[in-house]
Coordinates of C-alpha atoms and ligand atoms in Angstrom, one line a residue:
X218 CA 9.6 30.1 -4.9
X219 CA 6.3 28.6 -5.6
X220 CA 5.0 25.3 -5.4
X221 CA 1.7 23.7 -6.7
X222 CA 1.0 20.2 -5.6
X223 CA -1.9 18.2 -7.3
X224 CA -4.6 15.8 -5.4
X225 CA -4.7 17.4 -2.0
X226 CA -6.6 16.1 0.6
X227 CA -7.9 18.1 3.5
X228 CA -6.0 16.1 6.0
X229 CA -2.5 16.8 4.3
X230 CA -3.1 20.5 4.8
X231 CA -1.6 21.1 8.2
X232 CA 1.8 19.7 6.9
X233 CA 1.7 21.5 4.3
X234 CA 1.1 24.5 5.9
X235 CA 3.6 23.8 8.6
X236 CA 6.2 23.3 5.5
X237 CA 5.3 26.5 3.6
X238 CA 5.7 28.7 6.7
X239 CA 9.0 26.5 8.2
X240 CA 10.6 26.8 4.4
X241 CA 8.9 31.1 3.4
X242 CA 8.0 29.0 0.2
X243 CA 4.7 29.4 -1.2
X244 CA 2.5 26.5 -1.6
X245 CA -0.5 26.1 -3.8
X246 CA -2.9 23.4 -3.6
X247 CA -5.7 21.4 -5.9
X248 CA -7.6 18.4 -6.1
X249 CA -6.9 17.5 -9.4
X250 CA -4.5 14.9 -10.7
X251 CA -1.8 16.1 -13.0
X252 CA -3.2 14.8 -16.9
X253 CA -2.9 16.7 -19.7
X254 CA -6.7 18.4 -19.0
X255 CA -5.1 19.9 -16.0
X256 CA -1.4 20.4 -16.1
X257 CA -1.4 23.8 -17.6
X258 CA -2.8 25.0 -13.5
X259 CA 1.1 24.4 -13.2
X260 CA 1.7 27.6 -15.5
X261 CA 3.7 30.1 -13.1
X262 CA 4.9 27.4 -11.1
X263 CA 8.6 26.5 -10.1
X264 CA 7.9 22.9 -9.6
X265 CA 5.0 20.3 -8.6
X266 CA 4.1 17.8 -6.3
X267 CA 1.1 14.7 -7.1
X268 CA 0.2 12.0 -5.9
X269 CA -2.3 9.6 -7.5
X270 CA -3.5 6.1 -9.0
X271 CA -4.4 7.2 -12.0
X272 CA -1.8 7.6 -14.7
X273 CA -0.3 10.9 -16.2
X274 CA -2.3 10.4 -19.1
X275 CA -0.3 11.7 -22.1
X276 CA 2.9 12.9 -23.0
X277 CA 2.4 16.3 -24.0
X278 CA 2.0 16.5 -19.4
X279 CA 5.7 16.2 -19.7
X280 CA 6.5 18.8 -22.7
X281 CA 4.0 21.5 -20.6
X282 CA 5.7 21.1 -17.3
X283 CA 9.2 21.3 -19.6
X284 CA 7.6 24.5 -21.2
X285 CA 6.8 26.2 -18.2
X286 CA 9.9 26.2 -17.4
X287 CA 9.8 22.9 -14.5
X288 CA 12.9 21.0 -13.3
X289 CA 11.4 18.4 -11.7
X290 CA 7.8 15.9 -10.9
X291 CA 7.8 15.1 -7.2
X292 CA 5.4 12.2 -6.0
X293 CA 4.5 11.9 -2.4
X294 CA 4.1 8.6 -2.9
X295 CA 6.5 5.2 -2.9
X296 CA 5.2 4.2 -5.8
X297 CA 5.9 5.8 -9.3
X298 CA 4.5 3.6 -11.9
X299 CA 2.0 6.4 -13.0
X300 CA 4.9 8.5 -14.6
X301 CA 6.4 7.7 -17.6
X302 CA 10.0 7.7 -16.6
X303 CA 11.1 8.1 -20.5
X304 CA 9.4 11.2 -21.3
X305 CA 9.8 13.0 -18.1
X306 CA 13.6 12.3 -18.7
X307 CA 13.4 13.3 -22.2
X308 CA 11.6 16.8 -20.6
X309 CA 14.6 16.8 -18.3
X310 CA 12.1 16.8 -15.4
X311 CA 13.6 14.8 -12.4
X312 CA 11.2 12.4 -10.7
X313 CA 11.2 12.1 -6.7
X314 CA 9.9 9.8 -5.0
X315 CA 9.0 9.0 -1.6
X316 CA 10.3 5.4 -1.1
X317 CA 9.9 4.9 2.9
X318 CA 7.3 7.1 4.3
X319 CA 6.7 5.0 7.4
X320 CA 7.5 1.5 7.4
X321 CA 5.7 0.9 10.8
X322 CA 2.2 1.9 8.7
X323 CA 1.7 -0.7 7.0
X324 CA 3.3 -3.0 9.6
X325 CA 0.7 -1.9 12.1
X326 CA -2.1 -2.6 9.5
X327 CA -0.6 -6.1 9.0
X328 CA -0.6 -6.2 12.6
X329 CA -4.2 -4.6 13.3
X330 CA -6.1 -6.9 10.5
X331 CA -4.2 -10.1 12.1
X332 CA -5.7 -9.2 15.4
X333 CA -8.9 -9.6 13.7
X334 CA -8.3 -12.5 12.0
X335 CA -7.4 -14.8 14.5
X336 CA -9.8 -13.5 17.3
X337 CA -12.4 -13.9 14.5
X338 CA -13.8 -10.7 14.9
X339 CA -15.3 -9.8 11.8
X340 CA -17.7 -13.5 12.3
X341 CA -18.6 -12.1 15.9
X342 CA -19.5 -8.8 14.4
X343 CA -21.7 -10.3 11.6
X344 CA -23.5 -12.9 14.1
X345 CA -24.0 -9.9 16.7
X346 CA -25.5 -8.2 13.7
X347 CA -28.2 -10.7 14.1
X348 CA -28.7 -11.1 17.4
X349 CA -26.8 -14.5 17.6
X350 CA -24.7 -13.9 20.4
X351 CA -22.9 -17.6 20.7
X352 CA -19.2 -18.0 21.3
X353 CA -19.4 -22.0 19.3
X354 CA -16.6 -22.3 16.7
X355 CA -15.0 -19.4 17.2
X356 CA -12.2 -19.8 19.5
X357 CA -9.6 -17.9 19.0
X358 CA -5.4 -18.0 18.7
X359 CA -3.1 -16.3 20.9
X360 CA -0.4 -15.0 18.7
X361 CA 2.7 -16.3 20.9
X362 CA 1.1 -19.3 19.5
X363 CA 1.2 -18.8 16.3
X364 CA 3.7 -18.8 13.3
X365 CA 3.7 -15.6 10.9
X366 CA 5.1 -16.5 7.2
X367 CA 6.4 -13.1 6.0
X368 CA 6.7 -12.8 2.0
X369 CA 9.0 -10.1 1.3
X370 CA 10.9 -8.8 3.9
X371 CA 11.8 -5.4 3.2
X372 CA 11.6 -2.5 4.9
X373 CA 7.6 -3.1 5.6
X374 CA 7.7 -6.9 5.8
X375 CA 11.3 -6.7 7.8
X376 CA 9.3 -4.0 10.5
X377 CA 6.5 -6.4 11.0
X378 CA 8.5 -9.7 11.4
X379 CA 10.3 -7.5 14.6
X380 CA 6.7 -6.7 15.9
X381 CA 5.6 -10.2 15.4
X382 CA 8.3 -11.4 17.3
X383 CA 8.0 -9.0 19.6
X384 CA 4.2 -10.4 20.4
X385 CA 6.1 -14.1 20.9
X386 CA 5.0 -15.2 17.6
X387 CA 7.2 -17.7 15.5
X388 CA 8.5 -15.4 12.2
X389 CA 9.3 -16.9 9.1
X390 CA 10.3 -15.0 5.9
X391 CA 10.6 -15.8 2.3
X392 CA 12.7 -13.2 0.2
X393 CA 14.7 -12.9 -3.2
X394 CA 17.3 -11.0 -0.6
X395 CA 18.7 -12.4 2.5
X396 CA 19.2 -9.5 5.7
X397 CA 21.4 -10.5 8.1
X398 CA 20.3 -7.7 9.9
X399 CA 16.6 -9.0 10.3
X400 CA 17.9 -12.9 11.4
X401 CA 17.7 -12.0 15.5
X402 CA 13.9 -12.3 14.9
X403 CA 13.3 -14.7 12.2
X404 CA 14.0 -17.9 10.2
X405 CA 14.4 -17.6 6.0
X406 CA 12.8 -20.6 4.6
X407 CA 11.7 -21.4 0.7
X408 CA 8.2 -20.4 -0.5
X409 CA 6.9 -23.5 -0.3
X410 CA 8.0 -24.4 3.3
X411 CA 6.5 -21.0 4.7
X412 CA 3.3 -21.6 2.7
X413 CA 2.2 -25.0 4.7
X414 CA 3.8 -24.1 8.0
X415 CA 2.6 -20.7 8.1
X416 CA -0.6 -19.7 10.3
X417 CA -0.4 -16.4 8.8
X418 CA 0.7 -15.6 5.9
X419 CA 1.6 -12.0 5.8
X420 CA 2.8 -9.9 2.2
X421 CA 4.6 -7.5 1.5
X422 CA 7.0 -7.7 -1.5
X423 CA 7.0 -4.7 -3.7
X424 CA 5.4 -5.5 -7.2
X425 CA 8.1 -7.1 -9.9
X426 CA 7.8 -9.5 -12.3
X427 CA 8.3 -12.5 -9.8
X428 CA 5.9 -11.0 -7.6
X429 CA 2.8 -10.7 -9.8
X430 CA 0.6 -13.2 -9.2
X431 CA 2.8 -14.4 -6.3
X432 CA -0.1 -16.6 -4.7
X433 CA -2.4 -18.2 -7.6
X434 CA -3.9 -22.1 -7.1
X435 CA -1.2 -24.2 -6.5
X436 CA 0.0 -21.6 -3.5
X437 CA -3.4 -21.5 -2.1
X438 CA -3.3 -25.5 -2.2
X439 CA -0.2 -25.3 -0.2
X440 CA -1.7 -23.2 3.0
X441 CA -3.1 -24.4 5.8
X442 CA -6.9 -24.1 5.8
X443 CA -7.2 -22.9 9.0
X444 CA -4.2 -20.1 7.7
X445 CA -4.9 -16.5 7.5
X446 CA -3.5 -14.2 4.8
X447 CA -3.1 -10.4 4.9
X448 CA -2.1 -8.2 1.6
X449 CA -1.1 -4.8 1.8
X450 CA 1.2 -4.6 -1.0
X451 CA 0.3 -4.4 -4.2
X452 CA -3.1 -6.1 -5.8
X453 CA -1.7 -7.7 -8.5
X454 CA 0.8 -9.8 -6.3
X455 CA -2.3 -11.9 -5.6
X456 CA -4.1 -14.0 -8.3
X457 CA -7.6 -12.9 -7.2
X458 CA -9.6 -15.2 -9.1
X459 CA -8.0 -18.0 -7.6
X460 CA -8.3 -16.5 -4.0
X461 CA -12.3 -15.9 -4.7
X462 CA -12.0 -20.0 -5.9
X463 CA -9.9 -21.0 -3.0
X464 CA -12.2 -19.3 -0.3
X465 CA -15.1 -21.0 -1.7
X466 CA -13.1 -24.5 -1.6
X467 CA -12.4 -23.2 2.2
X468 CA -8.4 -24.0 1.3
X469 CA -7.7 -20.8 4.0
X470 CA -10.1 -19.0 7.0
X471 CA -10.1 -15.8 6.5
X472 CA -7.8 -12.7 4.3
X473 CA -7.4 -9.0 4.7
X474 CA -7.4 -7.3 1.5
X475 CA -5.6 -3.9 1.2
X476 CA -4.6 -3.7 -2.2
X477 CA -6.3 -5.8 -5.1
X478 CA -6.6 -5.7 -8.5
X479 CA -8.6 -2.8 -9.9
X480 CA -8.8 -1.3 -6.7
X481 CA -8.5 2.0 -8.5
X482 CA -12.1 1.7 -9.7
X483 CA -12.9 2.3 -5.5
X484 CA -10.2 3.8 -3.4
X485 CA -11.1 7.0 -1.9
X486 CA -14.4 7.0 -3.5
X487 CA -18.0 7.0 -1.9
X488 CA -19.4 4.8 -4.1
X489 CA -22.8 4.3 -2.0
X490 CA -25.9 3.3 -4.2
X491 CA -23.5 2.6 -7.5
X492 CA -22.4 -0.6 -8.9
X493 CA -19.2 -1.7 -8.7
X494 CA -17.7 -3.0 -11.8
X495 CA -15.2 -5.4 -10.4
X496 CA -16.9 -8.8 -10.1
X497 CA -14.3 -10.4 -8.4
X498 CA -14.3 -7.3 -5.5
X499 CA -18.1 -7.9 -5.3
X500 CA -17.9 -11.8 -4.9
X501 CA -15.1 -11.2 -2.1
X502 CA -17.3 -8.5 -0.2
X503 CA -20.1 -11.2 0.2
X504 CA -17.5 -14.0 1.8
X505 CA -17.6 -14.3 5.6
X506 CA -14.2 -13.5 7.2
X507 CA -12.7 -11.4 4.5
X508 CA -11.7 -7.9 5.3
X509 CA -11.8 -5.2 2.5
X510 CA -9.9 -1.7 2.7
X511 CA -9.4 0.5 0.5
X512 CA -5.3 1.2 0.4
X513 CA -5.3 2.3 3.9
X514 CA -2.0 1.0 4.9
X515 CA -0.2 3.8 4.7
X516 CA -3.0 6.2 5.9
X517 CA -1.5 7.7 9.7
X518 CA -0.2 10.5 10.9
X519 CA 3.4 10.0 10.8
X520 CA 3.0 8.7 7.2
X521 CA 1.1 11.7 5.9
X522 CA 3.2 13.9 7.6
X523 CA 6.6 12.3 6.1
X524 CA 5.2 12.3 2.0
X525 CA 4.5 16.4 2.5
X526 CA 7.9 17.1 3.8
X527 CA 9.8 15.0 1.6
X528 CA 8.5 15.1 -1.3
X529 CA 8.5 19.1 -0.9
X530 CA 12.0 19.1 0.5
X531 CA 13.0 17.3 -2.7
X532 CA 11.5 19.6 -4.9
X533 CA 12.5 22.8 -3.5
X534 CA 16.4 21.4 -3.4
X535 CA 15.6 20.8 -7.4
X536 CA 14.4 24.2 -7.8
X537 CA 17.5 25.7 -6.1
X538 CA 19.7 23.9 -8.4
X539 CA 20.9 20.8 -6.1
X540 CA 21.2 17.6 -5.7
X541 CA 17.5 15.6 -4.8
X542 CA 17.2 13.1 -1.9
X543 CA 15.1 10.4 -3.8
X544 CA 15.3 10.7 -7.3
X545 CA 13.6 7.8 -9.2
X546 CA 16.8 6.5 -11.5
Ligands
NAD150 P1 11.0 -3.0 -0.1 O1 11.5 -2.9 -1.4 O2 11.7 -2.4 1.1 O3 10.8 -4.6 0.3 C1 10.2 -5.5 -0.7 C2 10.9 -6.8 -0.4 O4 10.2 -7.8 -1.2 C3 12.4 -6.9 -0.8 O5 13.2 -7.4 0.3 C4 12.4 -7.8 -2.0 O6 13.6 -8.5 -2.1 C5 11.2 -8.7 -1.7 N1 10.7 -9.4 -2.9 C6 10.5 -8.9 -4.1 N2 10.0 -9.9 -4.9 C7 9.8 -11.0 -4.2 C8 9.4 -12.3 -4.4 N3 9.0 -12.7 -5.6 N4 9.4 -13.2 -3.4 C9 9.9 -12.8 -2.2 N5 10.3 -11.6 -1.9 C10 10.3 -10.7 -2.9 O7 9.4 -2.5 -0.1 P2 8.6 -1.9 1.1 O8 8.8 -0.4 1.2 O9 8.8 -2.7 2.3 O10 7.1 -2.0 0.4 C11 6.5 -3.3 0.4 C12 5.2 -3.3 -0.4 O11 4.3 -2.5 0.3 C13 5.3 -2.7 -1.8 O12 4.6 -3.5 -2.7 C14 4.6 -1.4 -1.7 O13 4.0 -0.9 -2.9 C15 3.6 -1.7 -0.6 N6 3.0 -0.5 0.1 C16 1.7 -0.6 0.5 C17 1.1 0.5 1.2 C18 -0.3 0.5 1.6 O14 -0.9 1.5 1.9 N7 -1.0 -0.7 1.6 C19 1.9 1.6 1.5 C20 3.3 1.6 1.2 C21 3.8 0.5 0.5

C-alpha cells in the first residue's frame, strides 16, 4: 500500500514516520496542495492525505484521483470546506475528516491569550519596549474574579468552560444546543445576557449560517468596555470591520485574533518586507492590546500527532475495502 499526503510540514514528519513503520505502509510526502497543477503526483498512489486553506481548485482534481484508480480524499484537518463534496461523491472518492484532533488545543490557546489579556501583558511589553517601565493603569484581574462568556460550547468551547472553572472563574455559555453534561461548570444564558455580563468573551462556535458575523455593531455595543474577546474559530464568525470601528470607539480592552477574515492571505507565510493586502488586518496590527496569530490554535504536539494518525488510519481502512472512521456525509 502506498500513501501520498500533500502539504507536509517538517514537524509532522516524525508521526508520519512513526505511522508508516507501526502500519509496513509506505508513505510519500510533498509540499504541495492538491489543485489540479499538482494532483497527477498522486499517479501510482492508493490514496491521499491534504491538508490546506486553499481550495481544491477545479473539478477535473476529482476525475484524476477517480482515474488513478483512488477510493478516497483524507483531510487532516476539521475543517473540509476546501473539497467540493459533490464532485468527490460523484468520483466516488470518500472524504475523511478529522473532526476532534485535540479539543484541549484550542482551549489552552483560549486560555494562554486570556492570561495575557487581563494581566495586560502585551501594554507592558510595548511600554518596556520604550523604556517606560510604570505599573499606572495597568492593574490587572485575577481570573477567580472574573466571568468568562463562552459562545459555542462544543467540544472546544465545552473543554475551556471546565478549565475556566477550574481556575474559579464564573462560566457562562451561549449555544444553539443545550449539554447537560457541561451544566456542573456553567450557566446557559441568551446572547445578549452573556454579552453585557461577560468579562471575557471567549468563541468558539463552528462556522454556519447563524454564526457568520456572530459579533457585528450592535454586539460590540452590548460588551463591557473593560471586556476582553478571544476568537479562535473561524474569521468570518466576527464582523471585522465593526471590531476595527468598535476598538477605536474603545466599546472593549483588548482581543486575541486567531482566525479572521482573509487570513489565508498570511497564515504560515513569512511575509517580512511585503505588503499585506488586508486593510483591515493592517489597521488591527497597529491597535494597542490586540493580539494577532496566525491559526495557531490547533498547533501542539498532541494535535499534530492525532491529524497524522487519523487521517491515515482512515485512509488505509478505505483502501482495504472498509468501513472509515470519520467520513464527511
Ligand atoms: P463543535 O461543533 O464541537 O462545537 C461548536 C458549537 O457551537 C456547537 O455546540 C454548536 O451548537 C455551537 N454553535 C453553532 N452556531 C452557534 C451560534 N450561532 N450561536 C451559539 N452557538 C453556536 O466544534 P469544535 O470542534 O468545538 O470547534 C469549534 C470551532 O473551532 C470551529 O469553528 C472550528 O473551525 C474552530 N477550530 C479552530 C482551530 C484553530 O486552530 N484556531 C482549530 C480547530 C477548530
Amino acid at each position: 500500500m502506498k500513501i501520498l499526503m500533500y502539504s507536509v510540514r517538517d514537524d509532522e514528519m516524525p508521526a508520519i514516520n512513526a505511522w508508516a513503520k507501526r502500519n509496513q505502509v509506505t508513505v510519500a510526502t510533498n509540499q504541495e496542495d492538491m489543485s489540479s497543477q499538482t494532483v497527477g503526483l498522486a499517479q501510482g498512489y492508493d490514496g491521499v492525505v491534504i491538508v490546506q486553506h486553499a481550495a481544491i481548485d477545479s473539478a477535473v482534481v476529482y476525475q484524476k484521483l477517480h482515474e488513478y484508480g483512488i477510493k478516497q480524499l483524507g483531510l487532516r484537518s476539521a475543517g473540509y470546506d476546501v473539497v467540493d463534496l459533490p464532485a468527490a461523491k460523484a468520483n466516488d472518492l470518500i472524504v475523511t475528516n478529522v473532526p476532534a484532533y485535540s479539543p484541549r488545543s484550542v482551549a489552552e490557546y483560549s486560555l494562554a491569550q486570556t492570561f495575557r489579556l487581563i494581566r495586560n501583558l502585551e501594554l507592558f511589553d510595548a511600554r518596556g519596549a520604550h523604556q517606560d517601565f510604570r505599573w499606572g493603569g495597568l492593574i490587572a484581574h485575577e481570573i477567580h474574579t472574573l466571568t468568562i462568556g463562552i459562545i459555542g460550547a462544543g467540544r472546544i468551547g465545552g473543554t475551556a468552560a471546565r478549565l475556566f472553572h477550574a481556575l474559579g472563574a464564573t462560566v457562562l455559555a451561549n449555544d444553539l444546543v443545550e449539554n447537560d453534561d457541561l451544566k456542573d461548570v456553567l450557566t446557559y444564558v441568551d446572547k445578549e445576557t452573556l454579552l453585557k455580563k461577560a468579562d471575557v468573551v471567549d468563541l468558539h462556535p463552528d462556522l454556519n449560517p447563524s454564526s457568520t458575523h456572530l459579533l457585528s455593531t450592535a454586539e460590540f455595543q452590548l460588551m463591557k468596555p473593560s471586556a476582553v474577546l478571544i476568537n479562535a474559530s473561524r474569521g468570518p464568525v466576527i464582523d471585522t470591520k465593526a471590531l476595527v470601528t468598535a476598538l477605536k470607539e474603545k466599546q472593549l480592552a483588548g482581543v486575541a485574533i486567531d482566525a479572521i477574515e482573509g487570513e489565508q492571505e498570511f497564515n504560515n507565510f513569512d511575509l517580512t518586507g511585503k505588503t499585506i493586502k488586508n486593510q483591515q488586518f493592517v489597521e488591527l496590527q497597529k491597535m494597542p492590546n490586540l493580539i494577532l496569530t496566525p491559526h495557531i490554535g490547533f498547533y501542539t504536539n498532541v494535535a499534530v500527532q492525532n491529524m497524522v494518525d487519523i487521517s491515515l488510519d482512515d485512509a488505509k481502512k478505505i483502501i482495504e475495502g472498509g468501513q472509515a472512521t470519520h467520513p464527511v456525509e
